[in-house]
mmCIF file of C-alpha atoms and ligand atoms in Angstrom:
data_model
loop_
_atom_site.group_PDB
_atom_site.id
_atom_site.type_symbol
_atom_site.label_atom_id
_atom_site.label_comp_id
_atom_site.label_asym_id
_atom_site.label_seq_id
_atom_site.Cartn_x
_atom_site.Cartn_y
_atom_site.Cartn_z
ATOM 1 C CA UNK A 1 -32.175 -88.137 -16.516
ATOM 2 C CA UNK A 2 -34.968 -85.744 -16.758
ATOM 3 C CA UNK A 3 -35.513 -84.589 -20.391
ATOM 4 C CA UNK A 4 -37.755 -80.873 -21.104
ATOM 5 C CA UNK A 5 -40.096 -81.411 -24.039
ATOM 6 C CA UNK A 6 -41.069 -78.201 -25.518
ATOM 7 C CA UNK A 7 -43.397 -78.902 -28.430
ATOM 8 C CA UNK A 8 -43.915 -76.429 -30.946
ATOM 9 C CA UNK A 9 -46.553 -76.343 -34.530
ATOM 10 C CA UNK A 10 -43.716 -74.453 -36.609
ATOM 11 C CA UNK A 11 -39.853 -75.372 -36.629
ATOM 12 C CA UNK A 12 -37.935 -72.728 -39.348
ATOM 13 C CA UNK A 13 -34.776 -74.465 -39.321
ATOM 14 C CA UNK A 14 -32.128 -72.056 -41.558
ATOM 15 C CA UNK A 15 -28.200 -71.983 -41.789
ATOM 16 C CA UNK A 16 -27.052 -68.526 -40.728
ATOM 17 C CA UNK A 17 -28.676 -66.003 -38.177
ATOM 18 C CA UNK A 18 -30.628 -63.804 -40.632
ATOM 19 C CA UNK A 19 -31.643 -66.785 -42.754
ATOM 20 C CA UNK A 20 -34.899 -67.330 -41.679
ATOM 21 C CA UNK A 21 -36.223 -63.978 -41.354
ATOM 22 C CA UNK A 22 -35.079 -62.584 -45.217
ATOM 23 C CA UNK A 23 -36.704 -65.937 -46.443
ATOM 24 C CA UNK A 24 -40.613 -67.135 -43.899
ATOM 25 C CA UNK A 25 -40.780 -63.603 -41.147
ATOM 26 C CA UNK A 26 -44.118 -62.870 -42.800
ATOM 27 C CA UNK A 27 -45.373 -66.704 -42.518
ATOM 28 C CA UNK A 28 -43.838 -67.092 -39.066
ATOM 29 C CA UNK A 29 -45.383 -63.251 -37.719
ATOM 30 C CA UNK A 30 -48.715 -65.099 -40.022
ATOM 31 C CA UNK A 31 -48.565 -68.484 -37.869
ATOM 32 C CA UNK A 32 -48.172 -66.785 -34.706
ATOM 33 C CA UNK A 33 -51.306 -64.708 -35.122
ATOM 34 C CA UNK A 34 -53.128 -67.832 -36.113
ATOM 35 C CA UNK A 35 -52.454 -69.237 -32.574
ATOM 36 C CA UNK A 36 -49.407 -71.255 -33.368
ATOM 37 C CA UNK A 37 -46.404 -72.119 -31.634
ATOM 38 C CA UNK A 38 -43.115 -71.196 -33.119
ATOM 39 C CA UNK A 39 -39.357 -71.672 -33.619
ATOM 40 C CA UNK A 40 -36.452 -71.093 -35.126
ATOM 41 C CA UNK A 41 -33.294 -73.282 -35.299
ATOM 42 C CA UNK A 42 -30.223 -71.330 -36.660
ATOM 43 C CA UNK A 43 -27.395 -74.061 -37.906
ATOM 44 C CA UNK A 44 -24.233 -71.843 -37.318
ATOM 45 C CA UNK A 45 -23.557 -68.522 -35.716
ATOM 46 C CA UNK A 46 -22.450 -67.030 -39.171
ATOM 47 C CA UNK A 47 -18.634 -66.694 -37.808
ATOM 48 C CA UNK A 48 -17.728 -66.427 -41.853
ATOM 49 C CA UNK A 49 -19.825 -63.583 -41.978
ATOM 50 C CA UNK A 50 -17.924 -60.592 -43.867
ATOM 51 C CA UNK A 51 -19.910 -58.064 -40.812
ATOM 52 C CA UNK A 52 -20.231 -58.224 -37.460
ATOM 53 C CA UNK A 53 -19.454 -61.247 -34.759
ATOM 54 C CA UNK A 54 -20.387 -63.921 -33.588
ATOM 55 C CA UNK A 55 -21.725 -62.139 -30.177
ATOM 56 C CA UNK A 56 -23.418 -59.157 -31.865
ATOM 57 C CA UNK A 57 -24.957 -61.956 -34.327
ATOM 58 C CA UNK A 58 -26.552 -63.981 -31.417
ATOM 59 C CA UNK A 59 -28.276 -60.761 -30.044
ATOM 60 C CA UNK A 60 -29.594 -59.709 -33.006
ATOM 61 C CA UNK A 61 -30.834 -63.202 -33.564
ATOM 62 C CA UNK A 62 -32.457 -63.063 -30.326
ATOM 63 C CA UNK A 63 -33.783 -59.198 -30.608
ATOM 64 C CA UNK A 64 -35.255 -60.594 -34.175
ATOM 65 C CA UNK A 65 -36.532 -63.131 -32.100
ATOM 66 C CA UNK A 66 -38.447 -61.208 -29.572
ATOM 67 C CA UNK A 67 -39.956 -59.481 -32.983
ATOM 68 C CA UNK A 68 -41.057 -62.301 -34.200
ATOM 69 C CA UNK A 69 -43.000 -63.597 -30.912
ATOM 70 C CA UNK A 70 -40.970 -66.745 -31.351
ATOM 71 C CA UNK A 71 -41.737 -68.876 -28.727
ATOM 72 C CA UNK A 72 -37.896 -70.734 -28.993
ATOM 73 C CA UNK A 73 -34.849 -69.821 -31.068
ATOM 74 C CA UNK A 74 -31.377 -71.876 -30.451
ATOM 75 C CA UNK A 75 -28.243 -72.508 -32.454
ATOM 76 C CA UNK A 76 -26.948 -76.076 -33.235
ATOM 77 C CA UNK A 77 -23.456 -74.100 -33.579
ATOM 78 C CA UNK A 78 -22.277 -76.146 -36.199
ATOM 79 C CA UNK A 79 -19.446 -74.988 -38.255
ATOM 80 C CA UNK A 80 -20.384 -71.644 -40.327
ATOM 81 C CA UNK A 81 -19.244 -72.237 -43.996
ATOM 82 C CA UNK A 82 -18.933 -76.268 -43.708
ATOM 83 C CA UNK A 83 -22.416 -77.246 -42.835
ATOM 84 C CA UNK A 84 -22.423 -80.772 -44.059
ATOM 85 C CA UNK A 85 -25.010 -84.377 -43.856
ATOM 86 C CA UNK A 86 -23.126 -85.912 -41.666
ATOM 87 C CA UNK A 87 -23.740 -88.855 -38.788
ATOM 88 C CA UNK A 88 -23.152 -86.106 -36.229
ATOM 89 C CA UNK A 89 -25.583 -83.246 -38.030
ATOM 90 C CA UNK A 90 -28.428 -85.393 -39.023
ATOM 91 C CA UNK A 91 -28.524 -86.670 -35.467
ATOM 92 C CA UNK A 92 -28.255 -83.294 -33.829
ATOM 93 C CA UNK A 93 -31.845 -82.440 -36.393
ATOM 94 C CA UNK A 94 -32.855 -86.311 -35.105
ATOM 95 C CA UNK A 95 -32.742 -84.277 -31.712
ATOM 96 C CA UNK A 96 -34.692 -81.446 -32.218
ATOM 97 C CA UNK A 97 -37.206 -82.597 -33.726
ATOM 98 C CA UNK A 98 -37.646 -85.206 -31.141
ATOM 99 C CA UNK A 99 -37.499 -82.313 -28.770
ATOM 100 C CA UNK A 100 -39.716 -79.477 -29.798
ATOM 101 C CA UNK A 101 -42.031 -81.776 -32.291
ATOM 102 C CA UNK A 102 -42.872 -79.292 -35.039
ATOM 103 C CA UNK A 103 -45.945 -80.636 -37.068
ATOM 104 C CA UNK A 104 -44.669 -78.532 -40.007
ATOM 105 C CA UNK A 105 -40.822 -77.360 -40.546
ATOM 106 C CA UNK A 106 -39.682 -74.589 -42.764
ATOM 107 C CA UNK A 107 -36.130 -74.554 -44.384
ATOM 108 C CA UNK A 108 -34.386 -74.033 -47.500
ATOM 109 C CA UNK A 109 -34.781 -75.575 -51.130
ATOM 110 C CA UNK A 110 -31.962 -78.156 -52.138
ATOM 111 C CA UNK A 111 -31.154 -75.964 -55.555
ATOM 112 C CA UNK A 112 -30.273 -73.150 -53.161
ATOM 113 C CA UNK A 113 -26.952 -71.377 -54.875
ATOM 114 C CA UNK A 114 -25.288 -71.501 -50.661
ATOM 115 C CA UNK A 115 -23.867 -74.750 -49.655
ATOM 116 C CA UNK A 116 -24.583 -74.199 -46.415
ATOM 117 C CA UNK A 117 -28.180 -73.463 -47.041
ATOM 118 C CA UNK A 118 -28.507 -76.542 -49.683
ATOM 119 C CA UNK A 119 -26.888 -78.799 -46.702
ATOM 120 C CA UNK A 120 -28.944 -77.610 -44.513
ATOM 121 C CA UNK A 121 -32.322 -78.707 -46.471
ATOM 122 C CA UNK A 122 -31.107 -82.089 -46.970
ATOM 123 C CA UNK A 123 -29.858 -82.464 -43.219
ATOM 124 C CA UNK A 124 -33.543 -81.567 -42.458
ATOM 125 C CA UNK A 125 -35.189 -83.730 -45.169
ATOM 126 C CA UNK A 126 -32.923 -86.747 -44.034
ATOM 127 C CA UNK A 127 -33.336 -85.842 -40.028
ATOM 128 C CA UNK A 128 -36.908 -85.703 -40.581
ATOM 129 C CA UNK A 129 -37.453 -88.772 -42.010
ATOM 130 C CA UNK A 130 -34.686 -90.572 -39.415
ATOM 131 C CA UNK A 131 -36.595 -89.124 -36.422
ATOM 132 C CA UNK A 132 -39.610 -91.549 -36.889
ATOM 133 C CA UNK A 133 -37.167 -94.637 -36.312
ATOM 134 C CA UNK A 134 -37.263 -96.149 -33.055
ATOM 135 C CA UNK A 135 -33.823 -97.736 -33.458
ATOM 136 C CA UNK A 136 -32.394 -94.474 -34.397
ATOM 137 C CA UNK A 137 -30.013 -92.430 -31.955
ATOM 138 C CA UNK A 138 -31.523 -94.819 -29.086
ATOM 139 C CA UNK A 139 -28.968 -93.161 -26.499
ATOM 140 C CA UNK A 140 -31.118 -90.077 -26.399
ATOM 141 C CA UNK A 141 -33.575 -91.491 -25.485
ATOM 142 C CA UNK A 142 -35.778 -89.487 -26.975
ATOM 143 C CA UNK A 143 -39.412 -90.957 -28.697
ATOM 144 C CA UNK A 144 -39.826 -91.249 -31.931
ATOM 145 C CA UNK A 145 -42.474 -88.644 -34.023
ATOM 146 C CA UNK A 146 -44.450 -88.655 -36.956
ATOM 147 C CA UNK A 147 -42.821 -87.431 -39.934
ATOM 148 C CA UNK A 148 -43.499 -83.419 -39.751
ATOM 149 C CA UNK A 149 -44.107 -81.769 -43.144
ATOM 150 C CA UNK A 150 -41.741 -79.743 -45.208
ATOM 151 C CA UNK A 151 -41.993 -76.363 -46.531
ATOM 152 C CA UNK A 152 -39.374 -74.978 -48.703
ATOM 153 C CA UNK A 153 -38.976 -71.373 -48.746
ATOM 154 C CA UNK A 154 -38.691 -70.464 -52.314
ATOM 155 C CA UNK A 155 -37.103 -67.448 -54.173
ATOM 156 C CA UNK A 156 -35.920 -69.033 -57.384
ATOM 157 C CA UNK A 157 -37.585 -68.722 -60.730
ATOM 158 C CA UNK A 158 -36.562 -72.230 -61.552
ATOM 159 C CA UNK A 159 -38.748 -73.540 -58.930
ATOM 160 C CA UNK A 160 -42.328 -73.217 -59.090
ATOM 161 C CA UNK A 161 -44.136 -72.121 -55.891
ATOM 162 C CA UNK A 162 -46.568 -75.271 -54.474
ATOM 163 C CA UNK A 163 -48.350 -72.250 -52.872
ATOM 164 C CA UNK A 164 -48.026 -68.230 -51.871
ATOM 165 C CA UNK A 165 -48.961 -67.552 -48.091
ATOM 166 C CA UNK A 166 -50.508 -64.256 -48.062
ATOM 167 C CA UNK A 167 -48.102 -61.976 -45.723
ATOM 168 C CA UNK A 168 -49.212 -58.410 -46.643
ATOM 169 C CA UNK A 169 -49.986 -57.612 -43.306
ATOM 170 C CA UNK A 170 -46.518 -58.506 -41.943
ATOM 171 C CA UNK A 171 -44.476 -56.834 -44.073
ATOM 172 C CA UNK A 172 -43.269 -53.806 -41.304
ATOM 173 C CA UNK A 173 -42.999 -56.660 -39.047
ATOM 174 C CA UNK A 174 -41.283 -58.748 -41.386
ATOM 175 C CA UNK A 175 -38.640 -56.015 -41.847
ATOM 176 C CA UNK A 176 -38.471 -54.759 -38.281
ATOM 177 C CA UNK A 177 -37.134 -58.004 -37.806
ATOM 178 C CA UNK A 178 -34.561 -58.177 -40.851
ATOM 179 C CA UNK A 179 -32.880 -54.806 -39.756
ATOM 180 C CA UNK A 180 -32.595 -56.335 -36.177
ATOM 181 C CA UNK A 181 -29.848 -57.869 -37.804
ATOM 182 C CA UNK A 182 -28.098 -54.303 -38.123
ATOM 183 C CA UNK A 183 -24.422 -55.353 -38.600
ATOM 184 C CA UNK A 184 -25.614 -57.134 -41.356
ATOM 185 C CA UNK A 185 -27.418 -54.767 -43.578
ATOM 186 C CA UNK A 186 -27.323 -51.331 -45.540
ATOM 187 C CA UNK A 187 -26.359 -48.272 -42.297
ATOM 188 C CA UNK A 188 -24.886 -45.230 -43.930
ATOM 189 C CA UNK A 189 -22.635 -45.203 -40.447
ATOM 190 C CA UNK A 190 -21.261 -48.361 -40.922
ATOM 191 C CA UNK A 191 -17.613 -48.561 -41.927
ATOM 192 C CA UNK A 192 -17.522 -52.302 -42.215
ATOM 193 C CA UNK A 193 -16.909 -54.007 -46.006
ATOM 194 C CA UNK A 194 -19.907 -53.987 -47.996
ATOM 195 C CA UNK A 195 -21.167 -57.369 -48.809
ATOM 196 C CA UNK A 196 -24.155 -58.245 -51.147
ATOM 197 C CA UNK A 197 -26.556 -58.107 -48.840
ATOM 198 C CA UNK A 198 -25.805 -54.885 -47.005
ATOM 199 C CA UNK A 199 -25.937 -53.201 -50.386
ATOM 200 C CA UNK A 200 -28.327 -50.200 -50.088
ATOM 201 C CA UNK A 201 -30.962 -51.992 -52.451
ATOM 202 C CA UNK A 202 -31.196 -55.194 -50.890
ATOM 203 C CA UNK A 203 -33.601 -55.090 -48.316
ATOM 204 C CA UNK A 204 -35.586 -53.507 -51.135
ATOM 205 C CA UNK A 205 -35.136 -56.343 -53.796
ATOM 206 C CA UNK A 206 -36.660 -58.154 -50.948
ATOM 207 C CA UNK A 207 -40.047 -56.001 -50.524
ATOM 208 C CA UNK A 208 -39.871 -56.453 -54.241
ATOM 209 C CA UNK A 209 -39.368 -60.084 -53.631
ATOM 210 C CA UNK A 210 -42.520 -60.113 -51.741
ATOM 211 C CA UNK A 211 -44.716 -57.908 -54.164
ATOM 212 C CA UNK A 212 -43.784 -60.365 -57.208
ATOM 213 C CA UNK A 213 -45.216 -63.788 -55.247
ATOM 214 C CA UNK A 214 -48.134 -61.576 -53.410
ATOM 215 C CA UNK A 215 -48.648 -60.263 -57.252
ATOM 216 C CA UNK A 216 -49.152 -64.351 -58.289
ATOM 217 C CA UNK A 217 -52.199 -64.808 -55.643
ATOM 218 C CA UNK A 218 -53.642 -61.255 -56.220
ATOM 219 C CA UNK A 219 -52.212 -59.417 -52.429
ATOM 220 C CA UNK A 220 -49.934 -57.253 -51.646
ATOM 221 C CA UNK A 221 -46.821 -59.066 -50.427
ATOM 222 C CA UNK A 222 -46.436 -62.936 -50.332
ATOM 223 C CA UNK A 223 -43.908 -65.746 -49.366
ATOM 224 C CA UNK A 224 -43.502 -68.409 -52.188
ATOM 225 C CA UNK A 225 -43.069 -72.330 -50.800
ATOM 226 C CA UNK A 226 -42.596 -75.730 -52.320
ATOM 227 C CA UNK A 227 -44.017 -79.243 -51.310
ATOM 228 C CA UNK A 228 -42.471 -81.688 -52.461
ATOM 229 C CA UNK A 229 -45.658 -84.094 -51.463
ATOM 230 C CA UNK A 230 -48.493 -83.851 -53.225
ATOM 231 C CA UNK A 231 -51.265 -82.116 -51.606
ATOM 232 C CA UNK A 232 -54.215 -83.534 -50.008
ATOM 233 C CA UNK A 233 -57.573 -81.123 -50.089
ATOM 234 C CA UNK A 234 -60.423 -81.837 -48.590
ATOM 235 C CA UNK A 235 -62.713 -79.560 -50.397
ATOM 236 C CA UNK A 236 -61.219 -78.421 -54.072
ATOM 237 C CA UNK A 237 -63.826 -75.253 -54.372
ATOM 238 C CA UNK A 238 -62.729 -73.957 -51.128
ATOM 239 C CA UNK A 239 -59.432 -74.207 -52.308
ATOM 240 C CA UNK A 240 -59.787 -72.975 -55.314
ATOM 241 C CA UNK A 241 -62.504 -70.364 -55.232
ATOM 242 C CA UNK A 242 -59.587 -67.860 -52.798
ATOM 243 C CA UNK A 243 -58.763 -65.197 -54.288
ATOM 244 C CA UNK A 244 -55.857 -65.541 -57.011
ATOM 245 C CA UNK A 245 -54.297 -64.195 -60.106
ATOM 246 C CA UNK A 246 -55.189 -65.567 -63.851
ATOM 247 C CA UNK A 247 -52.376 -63.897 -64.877
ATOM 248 C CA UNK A 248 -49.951 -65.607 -62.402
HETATM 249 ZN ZN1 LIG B 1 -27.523 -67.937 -45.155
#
C-alpha cells in the first residue's frame, strides 16, 4: 500500500463549508503570504443547510478555495447537524493529521453556541493529542506526529482573545471568499428562505467583527484567537513593544 503524504504548516479544520472563511480567511490569505502551506478540512457538506445543496456547497467551497490559495481543502463528510466525538470521528482527525501534518491547526472554541462547531473543537483537541500515540489507529499505518498547536478562532465576548492577528490587508480577500459561498448569503435575486446569516447585515456585522478586534491591537481589521497553552516568548520587548491599543 502506497500512502501520499502531503504536509502542510496550517490545518483550519471547521464544521460546515463557509465555516472557516467567516471565522480565520484573513489569517489563512495572512499565512499564505508569509510562505506557508495551507488547508482546510470541512467536517460535513452542510446538507442541513436552510440554502443551497450539497453540490452547489462543494463548489463554492472549492471556488473559496482557489481564493484563498489553499494549497488542500477536503470534506470528512460526516453527518451535517450530528457531528459528534466519537471512535469513528476522532480517528478520521487521527488521519489527517497524520496525513497532511499541520504544525499549527485552526478550529472552533468549545463554548461555541453550534453543536456541530463545539464537537468539532473537541474532536480536534482529542484527535490532536491521539495522533502522537504510536499504538493508536495502528491499521493505518500512518506515523505518529508531534502534537500540532491549537488556535481557536474567537468571536465571543466571554472569551478573551490570547492574541489579534493583524488582517487589514485581507479584508477584500477575506470577503471575496465569504460571498463565494453565494447560496449562502444576502442576493437581492435570491428567492430561497432567509436564514440568519443571509440577512442583508451580516456580512457587515462581520467587517464590524473585524474592526472591533483590529480596534484592540491598534489596525484596521483583525482576527481574535485563543491558546489555551501558555505562551512561550523568546524576547518579551519584541513582543511587547508592536504596536497595540491601551485602551483595548
Ligand atoms: Zn458552521
Amino acid at each position: 500500500m502506497t500512502t501520499t503524504i502531503q504536509e502542510v504548516d496550517v490545518l483550519a479544520v471547521f464544521a460546515h463549508p463557509d465555516d472557516a472563511e467567516l471565522s480565520v480567511a484573513g489569517t489563512l490569505l495572512k499565512l499564505k503570504s508569509l510562505g506557508y502551506r495551507t488547508a482546510v478540512c470541512d467536517m460535513t457538506r452542510g446538507e442541513m443547510g436552510t440554502r443551497g445543496t450539497p453540490e452547489i456547497r462543494a463548489k463554492e467551497a472549492l471556488d473559496a478555495a482557489a481564493i484563498l490559495k489553499l494549497d488542500f481543502r477536503f470534506n470528512l463528510e460526516l453527518p451535517d447537524g450530528h457531528v459528534w466525538l466519537t471512535e469513528e470521528s476522532r480517528t478520521a482527525m487521527v488521519r489527517v493529521i497524520r496525513r497532511y501534518k499541520p504544525k499549527v491547526i485552526l478550529t472552533t472554541h468549545w463554548d461555541d453556541p453550534h453543536p456541530d462547531h463545539a464537537s468539532t473543537c473537541r474532536i480536534v483537541r482529542e484527535g490532536a493529542r491521539l495522533a502522537t500515540m504510536g499504538h493508536y489507529d495502528e491499521e493505518a499505518a500512518l506515523d505518529p506526529v508531534k502534537i500540532p498547536a491549537i488556535m481557536h478562532s474567537l468571536f465571543s465576548r466571554r472569551v478573551v482573545p490570547s492574541f489579534v492577528v493583524d488582517v487589514s490587508e485581507f479584508v477584500t480577500g477575506k470577503m471575496k471568499a465569504i460571498r463565494a459561498h453565494a447560496s449562502q448569503f444576502y442576493s437581492e435575486s435570491s428567492s430561497e428562505p432567509e436564514t440568519r446569516i443571509s440577512a442583508r447585515g451580516f456580512l457587515q456585522e462581520i467587517e464590524v467583527r473585524m474592526g472591533y478586534f483590529g480596534s484592540l491591537i491598534g489596525v484596521d481589521a483583525g482576527e481574535a484567537f485563543f491558546v489555551r497553552e501558555a505562551l512561550n516568548v523568546d524576547d518579551p520587548v519584541a513582543l511587547l513593544t508592536r504596536p497595540m491599543n491601551i485602551y483595548s
